[in-house]
């Protein structure tokens, strides 16, 4: 799925502003409270989002300069940075989020047009530089939900929900652990198919709710299954 990355910069700005408003409400007890991610408090999620912004700066710099710069120095250093930052004071978290978001904005602005055609090395493998702004938006929106602070998949824009749904289905295509599914969204005949259509139940609902269910951010209670039965168990989304 391709898109002019600069078309998404306004969405990233708005998503960042929403996140900062949520983070500004947290006191120390709120930050220590569990997030929706197993083993992570809210402080872990906020630290991850700040370090993720810096990781995307690394990738944008790599695309702009041609130098091979990994997203993170290592998996171990990524995890250590998140663990070390999780218990900071609320004002430190907020300042870190703001400053790292500004660095990301500056790195996007510094990209010459030709640099968007580069391929960069993410921690999960090569990725087109043109997808990096989308990648940051995806992190902001999904992890804002993970904060368990009254921001839900229903708050995602229709455009974001549709794009995330298509991306997740693309990652499930060809996976042996993905059950067959026909995903019908937004009350229309638009649908996406995973696996063998002949054996697949039809699962219907809003695109954002389908995407949230497939990414483990919703139990899918607002979805319908035809023929009647339980929702299949989607594989872990990576």
mmCIF file of C-alpha atoms in Angstrom, residues 51-221:
data_model
loop_
_atom_site.group_PDB
_atom_site.id
_atom_site.type_symbol
_atom_site.label_atom_id
_atom_site.label_comp_id
_atom_site.label_asym_id
_atom_site.label_seq_id
_atom_site.Cartn_x
_atom_site.Cartn_y
_atom_site.Cartn_z
ATOM 1 C CA UNK A 51 12.132 6.001 21.662
ATOM 2 C CA UNK A 52 10.141 4.876 18.625
ATOM 3 C CA UNK A 53 10.123 8.470 17.378
ATOM 4 C CA UNK A 54 13.918 8.523 17.688
ATOM 5 C CA UNK A 55 14.108 5.154 15.933
ATOM 6 C CA UNK A 56 12.165 6.558 13.001
ATOM 7 C CA UNK A 57 14.521 9.540 12.967
ATOM 8 C CA UNK A 58 17.348 7.013 12.544
ATOM 9 C CA UNK A 59 15.576 5.478 9.551
ATOM 10 C CA UNK A 60 14.764 8.843 7.970
ATOM 11 C CA UNK A 61 18.384 9.897 8.398
ATOM 12 C CA UNK A 62 19.493 6.648 6.778
ATOM 13 C CA UNK A 63 17.200 7.276 3.810
ATOM 14 C CA UNK A 64 18.386 10.875 3.459
ATOM 15 C CA UNK A 65 22.129 10.240 3.767
ATOM 16 C CA UNK A 66 22.478 6.757 2.295
ATOM 17 C CA UNK A 67 24.279 5.632 5.446
ATOM 18 C CA UNK A 68 23.186 2.288 6.881
ATOM 19 C CA UNK A 69 21.623 3.229 10.216
ATOM 20 C CA UNK A 70 19.509 0.615 11.993
ATOM 21 C CA UNK A 71 16.229 1.482 13.625
ATOM 22 C CA UNK A 72 17.572 0.468 17.048
ATOM 23 C CA UNK A 73 21.154 -0.286 18.039
ATOM 24 C CA UNK A 74 19.964 -3.737 19.141
ATOM 25 C CA UNK A 75 16.897 -5.477 20.478
ATOM 26 C CA UNK A 76 18.536 -5.538 23.897
ATOM 27 C CA UNK A 77 19.211 -1.801 23.946
ATOM 28 C CA UNK A 78 15.646 -1.088 22.814
ATOM 29 C CA UNK A 79 14.232 -3.135 25.685
ATOM 30 C CA UNK A 80 16.683 -1.653 28.183
ATOM 31 C CA UNK A 81 15.778 1.923 27.205
ATOM 32 C CA UNK A 82 12.078 1.210 27.658
ATOM 33 C CA UNK A 83 12.617 -0.432 31.035
ATOM 34 C CA UNK A 84 14.900 2.380 32.225
ATOM 35 C CA UNK A 85 12.493 5.139 31.241
ATOM 36 C CA UNK A 86 9.231 3.636 32.424
ATOM 37 C CA UNK A 87 9.360 4.871 36.034
ATOM 38 C CA UNK A 88 10.267 8.493 35.321
ATOM 39 C CA UNK A 89 8.271 11.398 36.706
ATOM 40 C CA UNK A 90 5.225 12.554 34.723
ATOM 41 C CA UNK A 91 6.868 15.795 33.606
ATOM 42 C CA UNK A 92 9.886 13.875 32.296
ATOM 43 C CA UNK A 93 7.676 11.614 30.231
ATOM 44 C CA UNK A 94 5.797 14.553 28.784
ATOM 45 C CA UNK A 95 8.947 16.489 27.924
ATOM 46 C CA UNK A 96 10.479 13.406 26.304
ATOM 47 C CA UNK A 97 7.379 12.797 24.212
ATOM 48 C CA UNK A 98 7.326 16.403 23.006
ATOM 49 C CA UNK A 99 11.011 16.609 22.198
ATOM 50 C CA UNK A 100 11.146 13.253 20.407
ATOM 51 C CA UNK A 101 8.041 14.153 18.377
ATOM 52 C CA UNK A 102 9.702 17.426 17.360
ATOM 53 C CA UNK A 103 12.812 15.541 16.251
ATOM 54 C CA UNK A 104 10.657 13.281 14.091
ATOM 55 C CA UNK A 105 8.926 16.287 12.510
ATOM 56 C CA UNK A 106 12.272 17.900 11.765
ATOM 57 C CA UNK A 107 13.618 14.685 10.207
ATOM 58 C CA UNK A 108 10.594 14.420 7.915
ATOM 59 C CA UNK A 109 10.987 18.066 6.863
ATOM 60 C CA UNK A 110 14.662 17.451 6.036
ATOM 61 C CA UNK A 111 13.880 14.669 3.549
ATOM 62 C CA UNK A 112 14.542 15.593 -0.105
ATOM 63 C CA UNK A 113 11.966 14.128 -2.504
ATOM 64 C CA UNK A 114 14.323 11.476 -3.897
ATOM 65 C CA UNK A 115 15.117 10.114 -0.417
ATOM 66 C CA UNK A 116 11.591 8.727 -0.052
ATOM 67 C CA UNK A 117 12.446 6.117 -2.696
ATOM 68 C CA UNK A 118 15.118 4.564 -0.459
ATOM 69 C CA UNK A 119 14.798 1.277 1.423
ATOM 70 C CA UNK A 120 15.674 1.287 5.107
ATOM 71 C CA UNK A 121 16.407 -1.470 7.604
ATOM 72 C CA UNK A 122 13.769 -1.765 10.322
ATOM 73 C CA UNK A 123 14.052 -4.230 13.179
ATOM 74 C CA UNK A 124 11.727 -6.543 11.228
ATOM 75 C CA UNK A 125 13.496 -6.224 7.899
ATOM 76 C CA UNK A 126 13.695 -3.888 4.877
ATOM 77 C CA UNK A 127 10.969 -1.285 4.471
ATOM 78 C CA UNK A 128 10.319 1.513 1.951
ATOM 79 C CA UNK A 129 11.206 4.916 3.365
ATOM 80 C CA UNK A 130 7.927 6.184 1.898
ATOM 81 C CA UNK A 131 6.114 4.103 4.554
ATOM 82 C CA UNK A 132 7.864 5.662 7.556
ATOM 83 C CA UNK A 133 5.349 8.429 8.211
ATOM 84 C CA UNK A 134 2.565 5.848 8.093
ATOM 85 C CA UNK A 135 4.599 3.664 10.452
ATOM 86 C CA UNK A 136 4.836 6.446 12.998
ATOM 87 C CA UNK A 137 1.119 7.210 12.722
ATOM 88 C CA UNK A 138 0.328 3.542 13.267
ATOM 89 C CA UNK A 139 2.482 3.449 16.407
ATOM 90 C CA UNK A 140 0.835 6.555 17.827
ATOM 91 C CA UNK A 141 -2.727 5.445 17.228
ATOM 92 C CA UNK A 142 -2.388 1.822 18.333
ATOM 93 C CA UNK A 143 -0.313 2.534 21.422
ATOM 94 C CA UNK A 144 -2.606 5.384 22.445
ATOM 95 C CA UNK A 145 -5.285 2.704 22.727
ATOM 96 C CA UNK A 146 -2.830 0.549 24.700
ATOM 97 C CA UNK A 147 -2.660 3.236 27.390
ATOM 98 C CA UNK A 148 -6.168 2.202 28.533
ATOM 99 C CA UNK A 149 -7.055 5.849 29.062
ATOM 100 C CA UNK A 150 -10.392 6.323 27.281
ATOM 101 C CA UNK A 151 -8.944 6.365 23.759
ATOM 102 C CA UNK A 152 -10.445 3.483 21.801
ATOM 103 C CA UNK A 153 -10.351 2.059 18.266
ATOM 104 C CA UNK A 154 -13.721 3.737 17.681
ATOM 105 C CA UNK A 155 -11.830 7.044 17.990
ATOM 106 C CA UNK A 156 -9.603 6.205 15.017
ATOM 107 C CA UNK A 157 -10.436 8.004 11.797
ATOM 108 C CA UNK A 158 -12.171 6.004 9.082
ATOM 109 C CA UNK A 159 -9.124 6.430 6.853
ATOM 110 C CA UNK A 160 -6.774 5.085 9.510
ATOM 111 C CA UNK A 161 -9.044 2.122 10.273
ATOM 112 C CA UNK A 162 -9.280 1.167 6.603
ATOM 113 C CA UNK A 163 -5.567 1.425 5.996
ATOM 114 C CA UNK A 164 -4.646 -0.520 9.125
ATOM 115 C CA UNK A 165 -7.160 -3.243 8.261
ATOM 116 C CA UNK A 166 -5.709 -3.657 4.763
ATOM 117 C CA UNK A 167 -2.155 -3.755 6.122
ATOM 118 C CA UNK A 168 -2.938 -6.364 8.763
ATOM 119 C CA UNK A 169 -4.740 -8.586 6.248
ATOM 120 C CA UNK A 170 -1.740 -8.307 3.921
ATOM 121 C CA UNK A 171 0.549 -9.544 6.712
ATOM 122 C CA UNK A 172 -1.759 -12.529 7.353
ATOM 123 C CA UNK A 173 -1.853 -13.583 3.710
ATOM 124 C CA UNK A 174 0.007 -16.854 3.237
ATOM 125 C CA UNK A 175 0.505 -17.489 6.964
ATOM 126 C CA UNK A 176 -0.264 -21.061 7.963
ATOM 127 C CA UNK A 177 -1.511 -19.945 11.392
ATOM 128 C CA UNK A 178 -4.096 -17.515 9.991
ATOM 129 C CA UNK A 179 -7.609 -19.019 9.957
ATOM 130 C CA UNK A 180 -9.722 -18.490 6.825
ATOM 131 C CA UNK A 181 -11.848 -15.352 7.128
ATOM 132 C CA UNK A 182 -13.948 -13.076 4.957
ATOM 133 C CA UNK A 183 -13.853 -9.616 6.500
ATOM 134 C CA UNK A 184 -16.751 -7.377 5.466
ATOM 135 C CA UNK A 185 -16.591 -3.845 6.717
ATOM 136 C CA UNK A 186 -18.625 -0.690 7.212
ATOM 137 C CA UNK A 187 -21.968 -2.149 6.242
ATOM 138 C CA UNK A 188 -21.012 -2.544 2.604
ATOM 139 C CA UNK A 189 -20.058 -5.329 0.242
ATOM 140 C CA UNK A 190 -16.395 -4.362 0.535
ATOM 141 C CA UNK A 191 -14.496 -7.331 1.860
ATOM 142 C CA UNK A 192 -11.057 -8.788 2.352
ATOM 143 C CA UNK A 193 -10.327 -12.504 2.282
ATOM 144 C CA UNK A 194 -7.773 -14.459 4.293
ATOM 145 C CA UNK A 195 -7.184 -18.079 3.267
ATOM 146 C CA UNK A 196 -9.700 -20.366 1.583
ATOM 147 C CA UNK A 197 -12.917 -18.466 1.011
ATOM 148 C CA UNK A 198 -14.940 -21.683 0.749
ATOM 149 C CA UNK A 199 -14.159 -22.539 4.395
ATOM 150 C CA UNK A 200 -14.275 -19.004 5.746
ATOM 151 C CA UNK A 201 -16.903 -17.431 7.984
ATOM 152 C CA UNK A 202 -17.948 -13.870 7.169
ATOM 153 C CA UNK A 203 -16.968 -11.458 9.942
ATOM 154 C CA UNK A 204 -18.583 -8.039 9.644
ATOM 155 C CA UNK A 205 -18.290 -4.721 11.416
ATOM 156 C CA UNK A 206 -16.609 -1.311 11.238
ATOM 157 C CA UNK A 207 -13.160 -1.344 9.646
ATOM 158 C CA UNK A 208 -11.578 0.069 12.808
ATOM 159 C CA UNK A 209 -13.167 -2.617 14.986
ATOM 160 C CA UNK A 210 -12.045 -5.365 12.615
ATOM 161 C CA UNK A 211 -8.506 -3.962 12.632
ATOM 162 C CA UNK A 212 -8.538 -3.662 16.423
ATOM 163 C CA UNK A 213 -9.662 -7.264 16.795
ATOM 164 C CA UNK A 214 -7.039 -8.566 14.369
ATOM 165 C CA UNK A 215 -4.277 -6.658 16.183
ATOM 166 C CA UNK A 216 -5.355 -7.851 19.624
ATOM 167 C CA UNK A 217 -6.744 -4.483 20.723
ATOM 168 C CA UNK A 218 -10.363 -5.618 20.953
ATOM 169 C CA UNK A 219 -12.181 -8.864 21.793
ATOM 170 C CA UNK A 220 -14.405 -8.242 18.767
ATOM 171 C CA UNK A 221 -17.638 -8.181 20.732
#
